Amino acid sequence: MLQQFPAAAFAPWSPSIKGAFLGTTERKMHQLPVSMLYFYGSKFGHLYEDACATGRPSIFFCAERRQARVGYNKKKHDAVPQNMDLPPILPKKKKKPYPIPLKKIQEAARADKKLAEKGIEKPLEPPKNGLLVPDLIPVAYEVLDAWKILIRGLAQLLHVIPIHACSECSEIHIAESGHDIQDCCGQTSGSRRSFHSWVKGSINDVLIPIESYHMYDPFGRRIKHDTRFNYERIPAIVELGIQAGVELPEYPSRRRTEPIRMIGKKIIDIGGIVEEPPGPHSFGYSGSSIVDLDTHRALERVPPPVESEVPTIAQETMNAYEKVKWGLRKLMKKYTVKACGYCSEVHVGPRGHNAKLCGEFKHQWRDGKHGWQDATVDEVFPPNYVWHVEDPKGPPLTSALKRFYGKAPAVVELCMQAGARIPYKYRPMMRLDIVVPESEEARLIA
């Protein structure tokens, strides 16, 4: 039974007491305790009264319940949402956004120009001055070691886990059969009603090959269109590791002991031009340790695994994938990597090459030259998102339930199906908390 209050005279509210107010009222002995009631969303706290006095005014103190929950860490709890959409697909008829705001780029250029006008040398720190960063040399070795484990682990898992690739577009799918989602954008997709044309996939469909020119001296002569065949193409991750301090006899790199000097954008002292020593520059070189650093014919080099070892291999591959991403972030904070703003070309070094190989949006205006800008980790090491499959042996995914499916990087999805644990940061984009309805139930869901 709720207590009914008679007309009460409340004391004026004082702004010094936030979230609380004082008041007076009268109550009788047979009434319920006031402390058990709620008044306009606030709970009565302390009640001071004389229990023997009937009809005597009572004083109460009313305050809102704003106690913080014990053990609640808002930053940790809200760090990752329950479900997360993938990054938007950038339009091909537009240049990619700059990773660094354009205002900061212009401010740095104006500061360099002022120093150059006064004849003052540009202050450079390693590795911008051509010297190595000693603290990042172990990180470079860890990245290449993890890169080897990643390639070998994927080659072993592909003997067990089937992968399908569309012969008309870049879509891949990891399951017993290809999905039925109508999102093919190939040349003959109109005749197939946007259904994919599935063929057997390879390791290059999981790890998208991003290659870069290997340069003995990144600050030396710039690669021109006519001299591009004088330089070998190797994985961009390997080239970044070499420039960060990894020693590979097959691909030597110049190690300076004296820093270079620059005024503005002009190099005034490079330490002289040193010719590149001859060597076997080919990933197909027999007996070489660098064969394990490339995905070429990896399935032929690596035998199928034992069935009992598949979950262990999958977990090691997942850990190697995270190690490569972690190392790339650390290395790219110091070492310069350039990417074309229109295509997927990547160049490791302080400045991009001059090879006229870009054929994307308005390449005629640039005479085929690339529009160089700072690269991101996803451009050097693309995640290649694929649809997450809850049951690889179940029915194929359909277009009607497309909005209920999640996505994940191809390496993560492949390792998960092989028995690896899913890192927590990938769970929101995979939408593991969503129950996929039946086809006839989808239209009933708001």
Short mmCIF file of C-alpha atoms in Angstrom, two decimals:
data_model
loop_
_atom_site.label_atom_id
_atom_site.label_comp_id
_atom_site.label_asym_id
_atom_site.label_seq_id
_atom_site.Cartn_x
_atom_site.Cartn_y
_atom_site.Cartn_z
CA MET A 1 0.00 0.00 0.00
CA LEU A 2 1.51 3.28 -1.09
CA GLN A 3 1.82 6.07 1.42
CA GLN A 4 -0.10 9.27 0.69
CA PHE A 5 1.55 12.50 1.73
CA PRO A 6 -0.48 15.43 3.02
CA ALA A 7 0.22 18.95 1.91
CA ALA A 8 3.84 19.61 2.73
CA ALA A 9 5.87 22.73 2.90
CA PHE A 10 9.24 22.12 1.30
CA ALA A 11 12.27 24.16 2.19
CA PRO A 12 13.80 26.20 -0.60
CA TRP A 13 16.35 24.31 -2.70
CA SER A 14 19.96 25.26 -2.25
CA PRO A 15 22.15 25.13 -5.38
CA SER A 16 25.13 24.15 -3.23
CA ILE A 17 23.64 20.64 -2.80
CA LYS A 18 23.59 19.06 -6.28
CA GLY A 19 21.13 16.25 -6.76
CA ALA A 20 19.64 16.61 -3.23
CA PHE A 21 17.02 18.67 -1.44
CA LEU A 22 15.55 19.09 2.05
CA GLY A 23 11.90 19.18 3.02
CA THR A 24 9.41 18.72 5.82
CA THR A 25 6.21 16.67 6.04
CA GLU A 26 3.89 15.13 8.57
CA ARG A 27 3.33 11.41 9.09
CA LYS A 28 1.38 9.29 11.55
CA MET A 29 2.36 6.16 13.41
CA HIS A 30 0.33 3.73 11.33
CA GLN A 31 1.93 4.82 8.06
CA LEU A 32 4.61 2.82 6.29
CA PRO A 33 8.28 3.85 6.67
CA VAL A 34 9.06 6.66 4.30
CA SER A 35 12.48 5.16 3.56
CA MET A 36 10.82 2.37 1.57
CA LEU A 37 9.35 4.70 -1.05
CA TYR A 38 10.57 6.41 -4.17
CA PHE A 39 9.73 10.02 -4.87
CA TYR A 40 10.04 11.25 -8.49
CA GLY A 41 12.85 8.87 -9.31
CA SER A 42 14.77 9.65 -6.07
CA LYS A 43 15.06 7.41 -3.04
CA PHE A 44 14.48 8.72 0.46
CA GLY A 45 17.70 8.38 2.40
CA HIS A 46 17.76 9.36 6.05
CA LEU A 47 14.62 10.07 8.09
CA TYR A 48 14.94 11.99 11.29
CA GLU A 49 11.79 12.00 13.43
CA ASP A 50 10.38 11.48 16.86
CA ALA A 51 8.49 8.20 16.70
CA CYS A 52 6.36 9.01 19.76
CA ALA A 53 5.07 12.30 18.42
CA THR A 54 1.94 11.93 16.29
CA GLY A 55 1.43 14.55 13.62
CA ARG A 56 4.74 16.18 14.40
CA PRO A 57 6.58 17.54 11.36
CA SER A 58 9.33 15.20 10.24
CA ILE A 59 12.50 16.19 8.45
CA PHE A 60 13.76 14.06 5.60
CA PHE A 61 16.72 14.21 3.24
CA CYS A 62 16.13 13.10 -0.37
CA ALA A 63 18.97 12.40 -2.78
CA GLU A 64 19.32 10.74 -6.16
CA ARG A 65 21.05 7.38 -6.47
CA ARG A 66 24.14 8.17 -8.50
CA GLN A 67 26.54 5.64 -7.08
CA ALA A 68 29.08 4.28 -9.54
CA ARG A 69 28.96 0.57 -10.19
CA VAL A 70 31.79 -1.26 -8.48
CA GLY A 71 34.36 -2.70 -10.88
CA TYR A 72 32.92 -0.98 -13.97
CA ASN A 73 35.59 0.28 -16.32
CA LYS A 74 33.88 2.32 -19.02
CA LYS A 75 36.96 2.54 -21.23
CA LYS A 76 37.51 -1.22 -21.16
CA HIS A 77 33.81 -2.10 -21.43
CA ASP A 78 33.06 0.19 -24.36
CA ALA A 79 36.37 -0.29 -26.21
CA VAL A 80 34.90 -2.72 -28.76
CA PRO A 81 31.23 -2.51 -29.82
CA GLN A 82 29.00 -5.53 -30.00
CA ASN A 83 28.77 -5.39 -33.80
CA MET A 84 30.98 -3.37 -36.11
CA ASP A 85 30.80 -2.60 -39.82
CA LEU A 86 33.80 -2.98 -42.06
CA PRO A 87 35.66 0.05 -43.43
CA PRO A 88 33.77 1.52 -46.41
CA ILE A 89 34.92 0.56 -49.89
CA LEU A 90 36.58 3.61 -51.44
CA PRO A 91 35.36 4.65 -54.91
CA LYS A 92 37.78 3.91 -57.74
CA LYS A 93 37.01 7.21 -59.50
CA LYS A 94 38.44 9.25 -56.67
CA LYS A 95 41.82 9.55 -54.99
CA LYS A 96 42.31 7.84 -51.65
CA PRO A 97 42.21 10.11 -48.59
CA TYR A 98 45.53 11.15 -47.08
CA PRO A 99 46.47 9.19 -43.94
CA ILE A 100 48.01 12.39 -42.56
CA PRO A 101 45.77 15.49 -42.67
CA LEU A 102 46.63 17.74 -45.60
CA LYS A 103 47.02 20.76 -43.31
CA LYS A 104 49.86 19.06 -41.42
CA ILE A 105 51.58 18.14 -44.69
CA GLN A 106 51.36 21.74 -45.89
CA GLU A 107 52.61 23.12 -42.57
CA ALA A 108 55.66 20.83 -42.67
CA ALA A 109 56.36 21.83 -46.29
CA ARG A 110 56.18 25.55 -45.41
CA ALA A 111 58.54 25.03 -42.48
CA ASP A 112 61.06 23.23 -44.72
CA LYS A 113 60.78 25.99 -47.32
CA LYS A 114 61.53 28.70 -44.77
CA LEU A 115 64.65 26.85 -43.62
CA ALA A 116 65.75 26.33 -47.24
CA GLU A 117 65.34 30.05 -48.04
CA LYS A 118 67.64 30.86 -45.11
CA GLY A 119 70.17 28.21 -46.19
CA ILE A 120 69.67 26.17 -43.03
CA GLU A 121 69.98 22.39 -43.28
CA LYS A 122 66.91 20.34 -42.54
CA PRO A 123 67.20 18.55 -39.16
CA LEU A 124 66.92 14.81 -39.78
CA GLU A 125 66.71 11.89 -37.37
CA PRO A 126 67.16 8.17 -38.09
CA PRO A 127 65.98 6.67 -40.36
CA LYS A 128 65.19 9.88 -42.31
CA ASN A 129 68.94 10.61 -42.50
CA GLY A 130 69.82 7.20 -43.93
CA LEU A 131 70.93 5.60 -40.64
CA LEU A 132 69.30 2.61 -39.00
CA VAL A 133 67.19 2.72 -35.84
CA PRO A 134 68.90 0.22 -33.49
CA ASP A 135 65.75 -0.44 -31.46
CA LEU A 136 63.80 -1.50 -34.56
CA ILE A 137 66.34 -4.01 -35.90
CA PRO A 138 65.03 -6.85 -33.64
CA VAL A 139 61.48 -5.92 -34.62
CA ALA A 140 62.38 -6.28 -38.31
CA TYR A 141 63.78 -9.76 -37.69
CA GLU A 142 60.65 -10.74 -35.74
CA VAL A 143 58.43 -9.56 -38.60
CA LEU A 144 60.26 -11.65 -41.20
CA ASP A 145 60.34 -14.71 -38.93
CA ALA A 146 56.57 -14.37 -38.38
CA TRP A 147 56.13 -13.85 -42.14
CA LYS A 148 57.82 -17.21 -42.79
CA ILE A 149 55.62 -18.96 -40.22
CA LEU A 150 52.51 -17.34 -41.72
CA ILE A 151 53.28 -18.51 -45.26
CA ARG A 152 54.17 -22.03 -44.17
CA GLY A 153 51.12 -22.31 -41.89
CA LEU A 154 48.70 -21.14 -44.59
CA ALA A 155 50.23 -23.55 -47.11
CA GLN A 156 49.66 -26.42 -44.68
CA LEU A 157 46.10 -25.39 -43.82
CA LEU A 158 45.13 -25.05 -47.48
CA HIS A 159 45.74 -28.79 -47.86
CA VAL A 160 42.91 -29.33 -45.34
CA ILE A 161 40.54 -26.34 -45.58
CA PRO A 162 38.93 -25.77 -49.00
CA ILE A 163 38.96 -22.25 -50.44
CA HIS A 164 37.02 -20.97 -53.45
CA ALA A 165 37.85 -17.95 -55.61
CA CYS A 166 35.73 -16.23 -58.25
CA SER A 167 37.26 -16.38 -61.71
CA GLU A 168 35.70 -13.02 -62.67
CA CYS A 169 36.29 -10.83 -59.58
CA SER A 170 38.42 -10.73 -56.42
CA GLU A 171 35.85 -12.45 -54.15
CA ILE A 172 36.93 -15.55 -52.23
CA HIS A 173 35.01 -17.85 -49.90
CA ILE A 174 36.24 -20.34 -47.29
CA ALA A 175 33.78 -23.23 -46.95
CA GLU A 176 32.92 -26.59 -48.47
CA SER A 177 31.09 -24.82 -51.32
CA GLY A 178 30.84 -21.27 -52.65
CA HIS A 179 28.14 -18.91 -51.40
CA ASP A 180 25.05 -17.78 -53.35
CA ILE A 181 25.31 -14.06 -52.57
CA GLN A 182 24.77 -12.08 -55.77
CA ASP A 183 27.54 -9.48 -55.55
CA CYS A 184 29.87 -10.38 -58.43
CA CYS A 185 31.13 -7.38 -60.39
CA GLY A 186 33.03 -9.21 -63.12
CA GLN A 187 32.75 -8.56 -66.85
CA THR A 188 30.26 -11.39 -67.49
CA SER A 189 28.34 -11.00 -64.22
CA GLY A 190 25.22 -9.79 -66.06
CA SER A 191 24.73 -13.13 -67.77
CA ARG A 192 25.15 -14.90 -64.41
CA ARG A 193 22.77 -12.55 -62.53
CA SER A 194 25.74 -11.46 -60.38
CA PHE A 195 26.35 -15.01 -59.12
CA HIS A 196 30.03 -15.87 -58.73
CA SER A 197 31.90 -18.31 -60.92
CA TRP A 198 33.77 -20.37 -58.34
CA VAL A 199 37.13 -22.08 -58.97
CA LYS A 200 39.73 -23.53 -56.62
CA GLY A 201 41.61 -20.83 -54.70
CA SER A 202 45.30 -20.53 -53.85
CA ILE A 203 47.46 -18.97 -51.15
CA ASN A 204 47.71 -15.73 -53.13
CA ASP A 205 43.95 -15.35 -52.74
CA VAL A 206 44.38 -15.36 -48.94
CA LEU A 207 47.60 -13.31 -48.81
CA ILE A 208 47.26 -10.70 -51.52
CA PRO A 209 50.78 -10.30 -53.01
CA ILE A 210 51.95 -6.68 -52.61
CA GLU A 211 55.40 -6.31 -54.16
CA SER A 212 57.91 -3.49 -54.21
CA TYR A 213 61.17 -2.74 -55.99
CA HIS A 214 64.28 -3.71 -54.07
CA MET A 215 66.78 -0.86 -53.91
CA TYR A 216 70.34 -1.22 -52.70
CA ASP A 217 70.34 2.47 -51.74
CA PRO A 218 66.86 3.97 -51.16
CA PHE A 219 68.41 7.48 -51.21
CA GLY A 220 70.36 6.82 -54.43
CA ARG A 221 69.28 7.08 -58.03
CA ARG A 222 65.54 7.17 -58.54
CA ILE A 223 63.93 4.35 -60.52
CA LYS A 224 62.87 5.60 -63.96
CA HIS A 225 60.50 4.03 -66.41
CA ASP A 226 63.31 2.86 -68.69
CA THR A 227 65.41 1.39 -65.86
CA ARG A 228 62.62 -0.42 -64.01
CA PHE A 229 63.75 -3.85 -65.26
CA ASN A 230 67.11 -3.40 -63.55
CA TYR A 231 65.45 -3.80 -60.15
CA GLU A 232 63.94 -6.93 -58.63
CA ARG A 233 60.38 -7.08 -57.34
CA ILE A 234 60.06 -8.65 -53.89
CA PRO A 235 57.29 -8.62 -51.24
CA ALA A 236 56.93 -5.16 -49.72
CA ILE A 237 57.14 -6.60 -46.19
CA VAL A 238 60.50 -8.20 -47.01
CA GLU A 239 61.83 -4.96 -48.53
CA LEU A 240 60.75 -3.01 -45.45
CA GLY A 241 62.53 -5.51 -43.21
CA ILE A 242 65.72 -5.24 -45.29
CA GLN A 243 65.75 -1.45 -45.08
CA ALA A 244 65.07 -1.70 -41.32
CA GLY A 245 68.21 -3.76 -40.71
CA VAL A 246 67.65 -7.39 -41.76
CA GLU A 247 70.69 -8.82 -43.55
CA LEU A 248 69.92 -11.06 -46.52
CA PRO A 249 72.99 -12.01 -48.62
CA GLU A 250 70.83 -12.37 -51.73
CA TYR A 251 69.50 -8.83 -51.36
CA PRO A 252 72.18 -6.55 -49.90
CA SER A 253 71.46 -3.04 -48.73
CA ARG A 254 73.71 -0.07 -48.15
CA ARG A 255 74.39 0.68 -44.47
CA ARG A 256 75.53 4.24 -43.93
CA THR A 257 77.81 5.34 -41.10
CA GLU A 258 77.43 9.07 -41.85
CA PRO A 259 74.03 10.78 -42.14
CA ILE A 260 72.87 12.43 -45.33
CA ARG A 261 72.36 16.20 -45.46
CA MET A 262 69.39 18.00 -46.96
CA ILE A 263 68.30 21.57 -47.56
CA GLY A 264 64.56 21.60 -48.16
CA LYS A 265 63.86 18.76 -50.59
CA LYS A 266 67.36 18.74 -52.07
CA ILE A 267 70.00 16.28 -50.89
CA ILE A 268 73.35 18.07 -50.70
CA ASP A 269 75.45 15.21 -49.30
CA ILE A 270 74.53 11.59 -49.97
CA GLY A 271 77.93 10.10 -49.22
CA GLY A 272 78.64 9.35 -52.87
CA ILE A 273 77.07 6.88 -55.27
CA VAL A 274 77.92 3.25 -54.52
CA GLU A 275 77.27 0.59 -57.13
CA GLU A 276 75.21 -2.40 -56.11
CA PRO A 277 77.26 -5.59 -55.67
CA PRO A 278 76.28 -8.49 -57.93
CA GLY A 279 74.28 -11.35 -56.44
CA PRO A 280 71.61 -14.01 -57.16
CA HIS A 281 68.50 -11.80 -57.12
CA SER A 282 65.73 -14.30 -57.61
CA PHE A 283 63.25 -15.92 -55.27
CA GLY A 284 63.56 -19.05 -57.38
CA TYR A 285 67.25 -19.41 -56.52
CA SER A 286 67.74 -22.99 -55.34
CA GLY A 287 69.10 -23.55 -51.86
CA SER A 288 68.31 -19.99 -50.78
CA SER A 289 66.72 -19.08 -47.46
CA ILE A 290 64.62 -16.37 -49.08
CA VAL A 291 62.42 -18.96 -50.80
CA ASP A 292 60.42 -19.21 -47.57
CA LEU A 293 59.72 -15.46 -47.72
CA ASP A 294 57.58 -15.70 -50.84
CA THR A 295 54.25 -17.43 -51.54
CA HIS A 296 55.31 -18.66 -54.99
CA ARG A 297 54.69 -22.44 -55.19
CA ALA A 298 54.30 -22.63 -51.42
CA LEU A 299 51.76 -25.48 -51.63
CA GLU A 300 54.28 -27.58 -53.53
CA ARG A 301 57.08 -26.95 -51.03
CA VAL A 302 55.04 -27.66 -47.88
CA PRO A 303 53.58 -31.16 -47.31
CA PRO A 304 50.07 -31.71 -45.85
CA PRO A 305 49.91 -31.70 -42.03
CA VAL A 306 48.92 -34.51 -39.70
CA GLU A 307 45.24 -34.22 -38.76
CA SER A 308 45.98 -34.05 -35.03
CA GLU A 309 48.35 -31.09 -35.54
CA VAL A 310 45.94 -28.92 -37.52
CA PRO A 311 44.59 -26.90 -34.52
CA THR A 312 48.14 -26.21 -33.30
CA ILE A 313 49.24 -25.06 -36.75
CA ALA A 314 46.17 -22.87 -37.03
CA GLN A 315 46.92 -21.16 -33.71
CA GLU A 316 50.57 -20.60 -34.64
CA THR A 317 49.47 -19.12 -37.97
CA MET A 318 47.03 -16.80 -36.23
CA ASN A 319 49.72 -15.63 -33.81
CA ALA A 320 52.13 -15.03 -36.71
CA TYR A 321 49.48 -12.98 -38.53
CA GLU A 322 49.05 -10.72 -35.49
CA LYS A 323 52.82 -10.48 -35.05
CA VAL A 324 53.29 -9.29 -38.64
CA LYS A 325 50.63 -6.61 -38.24
CA TRP A 326 52.11 -5.49 -34.92
CA GLY A 327 55.62 -5.24 -36.40
CA LEU A 328 54.45 -3.37 -39.50
CA ARG A 329 52.78 -0.72 -37.36
CA LYS A 330 56.01 -0.15 -35.43
CA LEU A 331 58.25 -0.08 -38.49
CA MET A 332 55.98 2.19 -40.55
CA LYS A 333 55.93 4.79 -37.79
CA LYS A 334 59.61 5.43 -38.54
CA TYR A 335 60.40 4.10 -42.01
CA THR A 336 58.73 5.74 -45.00
CA VAL A 337 56.48 3.63 -47.22
CA LYS A 338 54.70 5.24 -50.16
CA ALA A 339 51.48 4.06 -51.81
CA CYS A 340 49.73 5.23 -54.94
CA GLY A 341 46.55 7.19 -54.25
CA TYR A 342 44.81 5.56 -57.23
CA CYS A 343 46.07 1.95 -57.51
CA SER A 344 47.61 -0.73 -55.27
CA GLU A 345 51.27 0.03 -56.07
CA VAL A 346 53.56 0.34 -53.03
CA HIS A 347 57.15 1.57 -52.79
CA VAL A 348 59.38 1.28 -49.73
CA GLY A 349 61.63 4.28 -49.46
CA PRO A 350 61.71 8.05 -48.90
CA ARG A 351 60.30 8.80 -52.35
CA GLY A 352 58.31 6.84 -54.93
CA HIS A 353 59.66 5.60 -58.25
CA ASN A 354 58.99 7.17 -61.65
CA ALA A 355 57.80 4.07 -63.50
CA LYS A 356 54.72 4.95 -65.58
CA LEU A 357 52.60 1.93 -64.71
CA CYS A 358 49.46 3.43 -63.17
CA GLY A 359 46.35 2.75 -65.23
CA GLU A 360 43.65 3.87 -62.81
CA PHE A 361 41.43 6.95 -62.69
CA LYS A 362 42.74 9.83 -64.91
CA HIS A 363 46.12 8.22 -65.48
CA GLN A 364 46.32 10.10 -68.80
CA TRP A 365 46.57 13.38 -66.90
CA ARG A 366 49.55 12.02 -64.96
CA ASP A 367 51.22 10.35 -67.97
CA GLY A 368 50.86 7.01 -66.20
CA LYS A 369 52.82 8.14 -63.12
CA HIS A 370 51.66 7.16 -59.67
CA GLY A 371 50.18 9.65 -57.22
CA TRP A 372 52.41 8.93 -54.22
CA GLN A 373 51.30 9.49 -50.64
CA ASP A 374 52.04 7.91 -47.27
CA ALA A 375 50.91 4.27 -47.08
CA THR A 376 48.81 2.61 -44.40
CA VAL A 377 49.28 -0.85 -42.88
CA ASP A 378 46.27 -2.21 -44.79
CA GLU A 379 47.83 -1.14 -48.09
CA VAL A 380 51.09 -2.97 -47.39
CA PHE A 381 49.37 -5.96 -45.74
CA PRO A 382 45.76 -6.12 -47.05
CA PRO A 383 43.30 -8.00 -44.78
CA ASN A 384 41.14 -9.27 -47.70
CA TYR A 385 37.80 -9.58 -45.86
CA VAL A 386 35.63 -12.65 -46.50
CA TRP A 387 32.18 -13.72 -45.30
CA HIS A 388 32.17 -15.47 -41.94
CA VAL A 389 30.64 -18.95 -42.15
CA GLU A 390 29.13 -20.39 -38.97
CA ASP A 391 28.90 -23.92 -40.39
CA PRO A 392 31.35 -24.58 -43.27
CA LYS A 393 29.54 -27.82 -44.12
CA GLY A 394 26.06 -26.30 -43.92
CA PRO A 395 23.92 -24.70 -46.63
CA PRO A 396 25.54 -21.88 -48.64
CA LEU A 397 25.03 -18.23 -47.72
CA THR A 398 22.18 -16.47 -49.52
CA SER A 399 21.53 -12.87 -50.56
CA ALA A 400 18.27 -12.71 -48.56
CA LEU A 401 20.18 -13.03 -45.26
CA LYS A 402 23.17 -10.92 -46.30
CA ARG A 403 22.65 -8.27 -43.63
CA PHE A 404 22.89 -10.87 -40.85
CA TYR A 405 26.30 -12.20 -41.92
CA GLY A 406 29.61 -10.88 -40.66
CA LYS A 407 33.04 -10.66 -42.24
CA ALA A 408 36.60 -11.31 -41.14
CA PRO A 409 40.09 -11.22 -42.68
CA ALA A 410 40.70 -14.27 -44.81
CA VAL A 411 43.57 -15.48 -42.60
CA VAL A 412 41.44 -15.20 -39.45
CA GLU A 413 38.51 -17.07 -41.03
CA LEU A 414 40.79 -19.81 -42.35
CA CYS A 415 42.53 -20.31 -39.00
CA MET A 416 39.22 -20.23 -37.11
CA GLN A 417 37.78 -23.04 -39.23
CA ALA A 418 40.97 -25.02 -38.59
CA GLY A 419 40.54 -24.76 -34.81
CA ALA A 420 42.28 -21.53 -33.72
CA ARG A 421 40.88 -19.16 -31.10
CA ILE A 422 39.36 -15.97 -32.45
CA PRO A 423 40.98 -12.76 -31.14
CA TYR A 424 38.44 -10.62 -29.32
CA LYS A 425 38.88 -7.63 -31.64
CA TYR A 426 37.54 -9.60 -34.63
CA ARG A 427 34.34 -10.77 -32.92
CA PRO A 428 32.29 -7.58 -33.55
CA MET A 429 32.93 -7.59 -37.31
CA MET A 430 32.16 -11.32 -37.48
CA ARG A 431 28.79 -10.67 -35.73
CA LEU A 432 29.00 -13.76 -33.59
CA ASP A 433 26.26 -12.44 -31.28
CA ILE A 434 23.66 -12.37 -34.07
CA VAL A 435 21.49 -15.42 -34.63
CA VAL A 436 20.92 -15.88 -38.36
CA PRO A 437 17.20 -16.46 -38.93
CA GLU A 438 15.56 -18.75 -41.43
CA SER A 439 14.80 -17.38 -44.87
CA GLU A 440 11.06 -17.11 -44.20
CA GLU A 441 11.71 -15.36 -40.86
CA ALA A 442 13.95 -12.64 -42.26
CA ARG A 443 11.06 -10.51 -43.52
CA LEU A 444 9.49 -10.48 -40.03
CA ILE A 445 12.54 -8.89 -38.43
CA ALA A 446 12.59 -5.12 -38.19
#
